[in-house]
Amino acid sequence: MKSLWSAVALIALTPVTAMAQGAFGVTDNSIRIAVQDSLSGAYSQYGVPSLNGVRFVFDKVNAAGGINGRKLEVVTEDDGCSPKQSVGAATKLASERSVLAIVGLTCSSAAVAVRDTVAPTTPIPFMSFSSGGYTSSSAALGGLKPNFYFVPPSVHAQGVAIVNFAMNTLKSQRVAFIGQTDVYGKEGRQGVEAMLGEYGQKIVADETLEPRSTDASAQILKLKAANPDLVIAFLYQVPAQILLRQAEELGLKATIVTSASVTDSAIYKSLPQTALNNYYGTMLAKDVLDGPGLKPMMDDMRKKYPDVTFNPLVVSGVGAAEVLVDALKRIGKDVTPEKLAAAIDQTTDVNTGALSYPLTYTPGNHAGGRGLSVYKIVNGVETLAMPGYWSGTEKAAAPLAAAR
């Protein structure tokens, strides 16, 4: 009899438990969104500013009453910029069904790992602050995932945008490339090579560097021997700093343009201005953080989060949050992961107030980013090189107008 009553109790409890597990972070009063990113350690400069960009938008929405009576809550998971750790964290969030969506995943290798292993197992939408995964966001390449989205332009598209800038503003004739040995460097090279071909050029020197390298002298000497007038670099923060310092020391005179992964202003303060005279950086933001286009927002954000050191990656968090808010407002009260993904697929020209480009997604395009803006360093201060952003999707003779 005891076992019979136990079975009856189990049957009675099963529907309730299933409903609780199926809530996916939505209650009558709240919607829980996870920010999974590198939030501590050496790569925390990638995740912490973006996390607080999300919080900033959600706090404003909540102060105005929330969305259809629900307040937005942030749940955090630290992935350490590690594919293995990132897959574990995403698997945990997906299995618990405690959040409606997962945003973050700034490190390309971590984003690609989650995209390929976790995203296919759950209806939860993922929105990555990474720019990796060109093949997964391209329908033409057969890798489009129905619930995985990108806020920045892909690494491939960044390469296209930098070449457009180089050909039309710098008038480069001999272009060399140096990139990391991982997916970040490989996809950056693909974009650079493809767009150089549109201009009738080829890469004149092609070097790779390990992401955690502490010496780039051998690669720099090989680049120097090819006599380039431009070096395009797809490197993370530390190797990019090493490249700039040793290029100065070893007499590489070419202009250097880095991809949008160089985010910490400490890179400029630790280098002499002579190492930066021929340097351009690229970014997603419509302006440098203390420029007129972003300073009002950044002043508010710094007051709210005084202990955070912000960098241009904060705009990815703002962008993702604004897209989610826009989609949730259109859904109404009946919120599910499937309905959220469908609403994101109908996102058209959302002006985030932070990114240089408006964000648009369709069922066939999950890469919302459209290009890069360009800055230079003048007396240790970041300065917008020109208004607008360079297209990362097609050949362009001039920058496109920045989102207002």
Short mmCIF file of C-alpha atoms in Angstrom, two decimals:
data_model
loop_
_atom_site.label_atom_id
_atom_site.label_comp_id
_atom_site.label_asym_id
_atom_site.label_seq_id
_atom_site.Cartn_x
_atom_site.Cartn_y
_atom_site.Cartn_z
CA MET A 1 0.00 0.00 0.00
CA LYS A 2 2.87 2.35 0.82
CA SER A 3 4.37 1.91 -2.62
CA LEU A 4 0.95 2.48 -4.21
CA TRP A 5 0.50 5.78 -2.39
CA SER A 6 4.06 6.74 -3.30
CA ALA A 7 3.28 6.12 -6.96
CA VAL A 8 0.06 8.13 -6.73
CA ALA A 9 1.91 10.97 -5.06
CA LEU A 10 4.58 10.93 -7.74
CA ILE A 11 1.99 11.06 -10.50
CA ALA A 12 0.18 13.89 -8.79
CA LEU A 13 3.34 15.93 -8.35
CA THR A 14 4.75 15.39 -11.85
CA PRO A 15 2.59 17.97 -13.72
CA VAL A 16 3.33 20.65 -11.12
CA THR A 17 7.05 19.97 -11.27
CA ALA A 18 7.02 20.02 -15.08
CA MET A 19 5.24 23.34 -15.11
CA ALA A 20 7.76 24.82 -12.70
CA GLN A 21 10.67 23.54 -14.74
CA GLY A 22 9.06 24.78 -17.93
CA ALA A 23 8.72 28.36 -16.73
CA PHE A 24 12.08 29.41 -18.26
CA GLY A 25 12.56 32.30 -15.87
CA VAL A 26 9.14 33.92 -16.30
CA THR A 27 6.81 34.54 -13.35
CA ASP A 28 3.83 36.83 -12.92
CA ASN A 29 6.17 39.54 -11.66
CA SER A 30 9.56 38.96 -13.24
CA ILE A 31 11.61 37.86 -16.22
CA ARG A 32 15.07 36.46 -15.54
CA ILE A 33 17.83 36.94 -18.11
CA ALA A 34 21.29 35.40 -17.68
CA VAL A 35 24.51 37.24 -18.49
CA GLN A 36 27.13 34.53 -18.98
CA ASP A 37 30.54 36.01 -19.64
CA SER A 38 34.11 36.36 -18.46
CA LEU A 39 33.46 38.17 -15.17
CA SER A 40 36.70 37.57 -13.29
CA GLY A 41 40.37 37.05 -13.96
CA ALA A 42 42.50 38.08 -16.92
CA TYR A 43 39.60 38.46 -19.36
CA SER A 44 37.13 40.23 -17.07
CA GLN A 45 37.56 43.41 -19.12
CA TYR A 46 35.47 41.65 -21.77
CA GLY A 47 32.54 40.65 -19.56
CA VAL A 48 32.15 43.11 -16.69
CA PRO A 49 31.48 46.28 -18.74
CA SER A 50 28.97 44.43 -20.95
CA LEU A 51 27.20 42.98 -17.89
CA ASN A 52 26.72 46.45 -16.49
CA GLY A 53 25.50 47.70 -19.86
CA VAL A 54 22.70 45.13 -19.61
CA ARG A 55 21.95 46.12 -16.01
CA PHE A 56 21.84 49.79 -16.95
CA VAL A 57 19.15 49.24 -19.57
CA PHE A 58 17.14 46.85 -17.41
CA ASP A 59 17.25 49.23 -14.44
CA LYS A 60 15.82 52.03 -16.59
CA VAL A 61 13.04 49.76 -17.84
CA ASN A 62 12.23 48.59 -14.32
CA ALA A 63 12.15 52.15 -13.01
CA ALA A 64 9.50 52.89 -15.65
CA GLY A 65 7.34 49.96 -14.53
CA GLY A 66 8.94 47.01 -16.29
CA ILE A 67 7.49 45.20 -19.30
CA ASN A 68 3.82 44.26 -19.19
CA GLY A 69 3.92 44.30 -15.40
CA ARG A 70 7.12 42.27 -15.05
CA LYS A 71 10.50 43.46 -13.80
CA LEU A 72 13.69 42.33 -15.53
CA GLU A 73 16.22 40.44 -13.39
CA VAL A 74 19.85 39.62 -14.22
CA VAL A 75 21.40 36.27 -13.32
CA THR A 76 25.19 36.04 -13.73
CA GLU A 77 27.45 33.12 -14.69
CA ASP A 78 31.22 33.42 -15.06
CA ASP A 79 32.58 31.46 -18.03
CA GLY A 80 36.23 32.52 -17.63
CA CYS A 81 36.61 32.95 -21.39
CA SER A 82 36.96 29.15 -21.46
CA PRO A 83 35.05 26.95 -23.93
CA LYS A 84 34.81 24.09 -21.41
CA GLN A 85 33.66 26.33 -18.54
CA SER A 86 31.28 28.16 -20.84
CA VAL A 87 29.61 24.96 -22.04
CA GLY A 88 29.22 23.85 -18.43
CA ALA A 89 27.62 27.12 -17.36
CA ALA A 90 25.25 27.23 -20.34
CA THR A 91 24.28 23.59 -19.85
CA LYS A 92 23.44 24.33 -16.22
CA LEU A 93 21.29 27.33 -17.10
CA ALA A 94 19.48 25.49 -19.89
CA SER A 95 18.79 22.38 -17.79
CA GLU A 96 17.50 24.38 -14.84
CA ARG A 97 15.12 26.31 -17.12
CA SER A 98 15.52 29.23 -14.75
CA VAL A 99 16.14 31.96 -17.34
CA LEU A 100 14.35 33.11 -20.48
CA ALA A 101 17.49 33.97 -22.44
CA ILE A 102 21.27 33.93 -22.14
CA VAL A 103 23.36 36.89 -23.29
CA GLY A 104 27.11 37.47 -23.11
CA LEU A 105 29.65 34.95 -24.42
CA THR A 106 32.11 37.65 -25.46
CA CYS A 107 35.05 35.32 -26.09
CA SER A 108 34.72 33.84 -29.57
CA SER A 109 35.92 30.34 -28.69
CA ALA A 110 33.48 30.15 -25.77
CA ALA A 111 30.61 31.41 -27.92
CA VAL A 112 31.29 28.91 -30.69
CA ALA A 113 31.47 26.03 -28.19
CA VAL A 114 28.08 26.93 -26.69
CA ARG A 115 26.57 27.55 -30.10
CA ASP A 116 27.50 24.09 -31.32
CA THR A 117 26.81 22.00 -28.21
CA VAL A 118 24.21 23.67 -25.95
CA ALA A 119 22.06 25.87 -28.19
CA PRO A 120 20.67 22.92 -30.24
CA THR A 121 19.40 21.27 -27.03
CA THR A 122 17.22 24.10 -25.73
CA PRO A 123 14.70 26.68 -27.03
CA ILE A 124 16.39 29.43 -24.96
CA PRO A 125 17.66 32.25 -27.20
CA PHE A 126 21.37 33.09 -26.91
CA MET A 127 22.65 36.55 -27.81
CA SER A 128 26.42 36.72 -28.01
CA PHE A 129 28.60 39.78 -27.49
CA SER A 130 31.23 37.84 -29.42
CA SER A 131 32.07 38.43 -33.05
CA GLY A 132 33.15 34.87 -33.76
CA GLY A 133 31.11 32.21 -35.47
CA TYR A 134 30.74 33.58 -38.97
CA THR A 135 29.80 30.17 -40.33
CA SER A 136 27.05 29.73 -37.74
CA SER A 137 25.40 33.07 -38.42
CA SER A 138 25.44 32.73 -42.21
CA ALA A 139 22.56 30.96 -43.91
CA ALA A 140 24.59 30.75 -47.11
CA LEU A 141 27.26 28.72 -45.31
CA GLY A 142 24.70 26.34 -43.83
CA GLY A 143 25.43 27.11 -40.19
CA LEU A 144 22.51 29.29 -39.08
CA LYS A 145 21.18 28.35 -35.63
CA PRO A 146 17.52 29.26 -34.94
CA ASN A 147 18.16 30.50 -31.39
CA PHE A 148 21.69 31.96 -31.54
CA TYR A 149 22.27 35.65 -32.32
CA PHE A 150 25.25 38.00 -32.51
CA VAL A 151 25.31 41.68 -31.48
CA PRO A 152 28.64 42.69 -33.10
CA PRO A 153 29.60 42.13 -36.71
CA SER A 154 31.25 38.76 -37.15
CA VAL A 155 35.03 38.54 -37.09
CA HIS A 156 34.79 37.95 -40.83
CA ALA A 157 32.76 41.17 -41.22
CA GLN A 158 35.27 43.08 -39.12
CA GLY A 159 37.95 42.06 -41.59
CA VAL A 160 35.77 43.36 -44.43
CA ALA A 161 35.18 46.67 -42.65
CA ILE A 162 38.87 47.22 -41.90
CA VAL A 163 39.80 46.58 -45.52
CA ASN A 164 37.16 49.08 -46.69
CA PHE A 165 38.69 51.66 -44.35
CA ALA A 166 42.23 50.79 -45.41
CA MET A 167 41.59 50.96 -49.14
CA ASN A 168 39.56 54.17 -49.13
CA THR A 169 41.03 56.27 -46.31
CA LEU A 170 44.57 54.96 -45.85
CA LYS A 171 45.01 54.14 -49.55
CA SER A 172 46.98 51.03 -48.62
CA GLN A 173 48.88 49.21 -51.36
CA ARG A 174 50.64 46.41 -49.47
CA VAL A 175 48.60 44.77 -46.71
CA ALA A 176 49.98 42.24 -44.24
CA PHE A 177 48.04 40.25 -41.65
CA ILE A 178 48.72 38.89 -38.17
CA GLY A 179 46.11 36.96 -36.24
CA GLN A 180 45.67 34.53 -33.40
CA THR A 181 45.83 30.80 -34.04
CA ASP A 182 42.24 30.31 -32.82
CA VAL A 183 38.87 30.86 -34.52
CA TYR A 184 39.18 34.59 -33.91
CA GLY A 185 42.33 34.98 -35.98
CA LYS A 186 41.28 32.49 -38.65
CA GLU A 187 37.91 34.12 -39.36
CA GLY A 188 39.47 37.59 -39.31
CA ARG A 189 41.94 36.50 -41.95
CA GLN A 190 39.14 35.08 -44.10
CA GLY A 191 37.32 38.42 -44.07
CA VAL A 192 40.46 40.40 -44.85
CA GLU A 193 41.47 38.10 -47.70
CA ALA A 194 37.98 38.08 -49.21
CA MET A 195 37.62 41.88 -49.29
CA LEU A 196 41.19 42.48 -50.44
CA GLY A 197 40.28 40.34 -53.42
CA GLU A 198 37.44 42.73 -54.21
CA TYR A 199 40.05 45.49 -54.45
CA GLY A 200 42.41 43.38 -56.54
CA GLN A 201 44.94 42.86 -53.75
CA LYS A 202 46.39 39.93 -51.82
CA ILE A 203 47.93 39.58 -48.36
CA VAL A 204 51.68 40.20 -48.72
CA ALA A 205 52.68 38.61 -45.39
CA ASP A 206 50.68 36.29 -43.18
CA GLU A 207 51.66 35.62 -39.54
CA THR A 208 50.00 33.96 -36.53
CA LEU A 209 50.40 34.43 -32.80
CA GLU A 210 49.21 32.35 -29.85
CA PRO A 211 46.57 34.21 -27.78
CA ARG A 212 48.74 34.04 -24.66
CA SER A 213 52.04 34.88 -26.36
CA THR A 214 54.47 37.23 -24.64
CA ASP A 215 56.79 37.79 -27.60
CA ALA A 216 55.97 38.69 -31.21
CA SER A 217 59.46 39.66 -32.37
CA ALA A 218 59.87 36.76 -34.83
CA GLN A 219 56.53 37.53 -36.48
CA ILE A 220 57.24 41.26 -36.60
CA LEU A 221 60.59 40.72 -38.33
CA LYS A 222 58.88 38.58 -40.98
CA LEU A 223 56.21 41.25 -41.46
CA LYS A 224 58.89 43.92 -41.75
CA ALA A 225 60.72 41.92 -44.42
CA ALA A 226 57.59 42.00 -46.62
CA ASN A 227 57.65 45.83 -46.57
CA PRO A 228 53.90 46.36 -45.97
CA ASP A 229 52.37 49.80 -45.61
CA LEU A 230 49.56 48.35 -43.47
CA VAL A 231 49.34 45.50 -40.94
CA ILE A 232 45.85 44.31 -39.96
CA ALA A 233 45.89 42.59 -36.57
CA PHE A 234 43.24 40.26 -35.14
CA LEU A 235 44.61 39.88 -31.63
CA TYR A 236 43.23 40.08 -28.13
CA GLN A 237 44.26 42.83 -25.73
CA VAL A 238 47.60 41.53 -24.43
CA PRO A 239 49.11 40.25 -27.71
CA ALA A 240 47.98 43.47 -29.45
CA GLN A 241 49.85 45.51 -26.87
CA ILE A 242 52.94 43.34 -27.38
CA LEU A 243 52.67 43.82 -31.15
CA LEU A 244 52.53 47.60 -30.89
CA ARG A 245 55.40 47.82 -28.42
CA GLN A 246 57.74 45.48 -30.32
CA ALA A 247 56.84 46.95 -33.71
CA GLU A 248 58.14 50.27 -32.39
CA GLU A 249 61.27 48.65 -30.98
CA LEU A 250 62.03 46.63 -34.13
CA GLY A 251 61.40 49.45 -36.59
CA LEU A 252 58.23 48.25 -38.30
CA LYS A 253 56.97 51.50 -39.86
CA ALA A 254 53.69 50.23 -41.29
CA THR A 255 50.36 51.54 -40.08
CA ILE A 256 48.70 49.02 -37.74
CA VAL A 257 44.93 48.60 -37.49
CA THR A 258 43.50 46.30 -34.83
CA SER A 259 40.14 44.58 -34.67
CA ALA A 260 37.52 45.49 -32.08
CA SER A 261 38.91 43.20 -29.36
CA VAL A 262 41.35 45.89 -28.19
CA THR A 263 39.25 47.52 -25.48
CA ASP A 264 41.34 48.61 -22.50
CA SER A 265 42.77 52.14 -22.59
CA ALA A 266 45.71 50.92 -20.48
CA ILE A 267 47.18 49.72 -23.76
CA TYR A 268 47.71 53.33 -24.81
CA LYS A 269 48.93 54.61 -21.45
CA SER A 270 51.64 51.97 -21.26
CA LEU A 271 53.04 52.78 -24.70
CA PRO A 272 54.90 55.83 -25.98
CA GLN A 273 52.99 58.05 -28.40
CA THR A 274 55.58 57.18 -31.05
CA ALA A 275 54.29 53.57 -30.95
CA LEU A 276 50.78 54.90 -31.61
CA ASN A 277 51.39 57.55 -34.26
CA ASN A 278 50.50 55.11 -37.04
CA TYR A 279 47.91 53.13 -35.10
CA TYR A 280 44.13 52.91 -35.60
CA GLY A 281 41.72 50.94 -33.48
CA THR A 282 38.23 49.83 -34.42
CA MET A 283 35.12 49.48 -32.27
CA LEU A 284 31.38 48.84 -32.26
CA ALA A 285 30.45 52.04 -30.46
CA LYS A 286 29.22 55.11 -32.29
CA ASP A 287 31.79 57.25 -30.48
CA VAL A 288 34.62 56.91 -28.00
CA LEU A 289 33.30 56.65 -24.46
CA ASP A 290 33.96 60.27 -23.54
CA GLY A 291 33.03 61.65 -26.94
CA PRO A 292 29.84 63.68 -27.38
CA GLY A 293 27.92 60.71 -28.77
CA LEU A 294 28.30 58.56 -25.64
CA LYS A 295 29.39 60.80 -22.76
CA PRO A 296 25.87 61.51 -21.40
CA MET A 297 25.10 57.78 -21.16
CA MET A 298 28.52 56.97 -19.75
CA ASP A 299 28.26 59.70 -17.09
CA ASP A 300 25.01 58.14 -15.88
CA MET A 301 26.49 54.66 -15.99
CA ARG A 302 29.62 55.61 -14.03
CA LYS A 303 27.51 57.22 -11.33
CA LYS A 304 25.43 54.09 -11.06
CA TYR A 305 28.39 51.66 -11.12
CA PRO A 306 31.34 53.63 -9.71
CA ASP A 307 33.51 50.54 -9.17
CA VAL A 308 33.41 49.41 -12.81
CA THR A 309 36.13 50.30 -15.31
CA PHE A 310 34.24 50.70 -18.56
CA ASN A 311 35.51 50.13 -22.07
CA PRO A 312 33.86 50.14 -25.54
CA LEU A 313 32.48 46.62 -25.03
CA VAL A 314 29.83 48.11 -22.76
CA VAL A 315 27.87 48.96 -25.90
CA SER A 316 27.36 45.26 -26.65
CA GLY A 317 25.54 44.85 -23.35
CA VAL A 318 23.44 47.92 -24.02
CA GLY A 319 22.67 46.71 -27.54
CA ALA A 320 21.60 43.22 -26.48
CA ALA A 321 19.45 44.56 -23.68
CA GLU A 322 17.69 47.03 -25.97
CA VAL A 323 16.92 44.26 -28.48
CA LEU A 324 15.48 42.03 -25.75
CA VAL A 325 13.36 44.88 -24.38
CA ASP A 326 12.06 45.69 -27.85
CA ALA A 327 11.19 42.03 -28.50
CA LEU A 328 9.56 41.49 -25.10
CA LYS A 329 7.35 44.54 -25.52
CA ARG A 330 6.07 43.12 -28.79
CA ILE A 331 5.33 39.67 -27.36
CA GLY A 332 2.83 40.71 -24.72
CA LYS A 333 2.05 38.75 -21.53
CA ASP A 334 2.46 35.21 -22.85
CA VAL A 335 6.26 34.97 -22.84
CA THR A 336 8.16 31.83 -23.85
CA PRO A 337 11.66 31.23 -25.25
CA GLU A 338 10.15 30.27 -28.62
CA LYS A 339 8.12 33.48 -28.80
CA LEU A 340 11.14 35.54 -27.80
CA ALA A 341 13.25 34.01 -30.59
CA ALA A 342 10.44 34.64 -33.09
CA ALA A 343 10.20 38.27 -31.95
CA ILE A 344 13.97 38.78 -32.24
CA ASP A 345 13.70 37.47 -35.81
CA GLN A 346 11.38 40.40 -36.53
CA THR A 347 13.72 43.05 -35.10
CA THR A 348 14.19 45.93 -37.52
CA ASP A 349 16.57 48.88 -37.14
CA VAL A 350 16.63 49.06 -33.35
CA ASN A 351 18.70 52.10 -32.45
CA THR A 352 20.40 51.21 -29.20
CA GLY A 353 21.84 54.66 -28.54
CA ALA A 354 25.28 53.08 -28.14
CA LEU A 355 26.23 51.02 -31.18
CA SER A 356 27.31 52.77 -34.35
CA TYR A 357 24.79 50.75 -36.36
CA PRO A 358 21.10 49.91 -35.83
CA LEU A 359 20.39 46.23 -35.14
CA THR A 360 18.26 44.15 -37.50
CA TYR A 361 17.59 40.41 -37.39
CA THR A 362 15.63 38.15 -39.70
CA PRO A 363 15.09 34.37 -39.75
CA GLY A 364 17.93 34.19 -42.27
CA ASN A 365 20.28 36.70 -40.61
CA HIS A 366 21.30 36.36 -36.97
CA ALA A 367 24.36 38.62 -37.23
CA GLY A 368 23.03 42.04 -36.25
CA GLY A 369 26.32 43.90 -36.54
CA ARG A 370 26.95 45.85 -39.73
CA GLY A 371 30.46 47.26 -39.44
CA LEU A 372 33.05 49.13 -37.38
CA SER A 373 33.85 52.71 -36.47
CA VAL A 374 37.48 53.82 -36.26
CA TYR A 375 39.43 55.74 -33.64
CA LYS A 376 42.99 56.95 -33.20
CA ILE A 377 45.07 57.95 -30.18
CA VAL A 378 46.04 61.61 -29.84
CA ASN A 379 48.25 62.42 -26.84
CA GLY A 380 47.02 59.34 -25.03
CA VAL A 381 43.35 60.08 -25.64
CA GLU A 382 40.97 58.07 -27.84
CA THR A 383 39.51 60.23 -30.60
CA LEU A 384 36.94 59.26 -33.23
CA ALA A 385 38.78 59.20 -36.54
CA MET A 386 35.68 59.95 -38.59
CA PRO A 387 31.92 59.85 -38.10
CA GLY A 388 29.95 56.78 -39.09
CA TYR A 389 30.98 53.16 -39.53
CA TRP A 390 32.60 51.15 -42.31
CA SER A 391 30.48 48.42 -43.82
CA GLY A 392 31.36 44.85 -42.93
CA THR A 393 28.98 43.30 -45.42
CA GLU A 394 29.93 44.81 -48.77
CA LYS A 395 32.47 46.97 -50.59
CA ALA A 396 32.07 50.59 -49.46
CA ALA A 397 33.88 53.74 -50.56
CA ALA A 398 32.87 55.78 -47.51
CA PRO A 399 31.60 55.18 -43.98
CA LEU A 400 27.86 54.81 -43.44
CA ALA A 401 26.00 57.24 -41.19
CA ALA A 402 26.11 56.29 -37.51
CA ALA A 403 22.87 55.49 -35.70
CA ARG A 404 21.54 58.47 -33.78
#
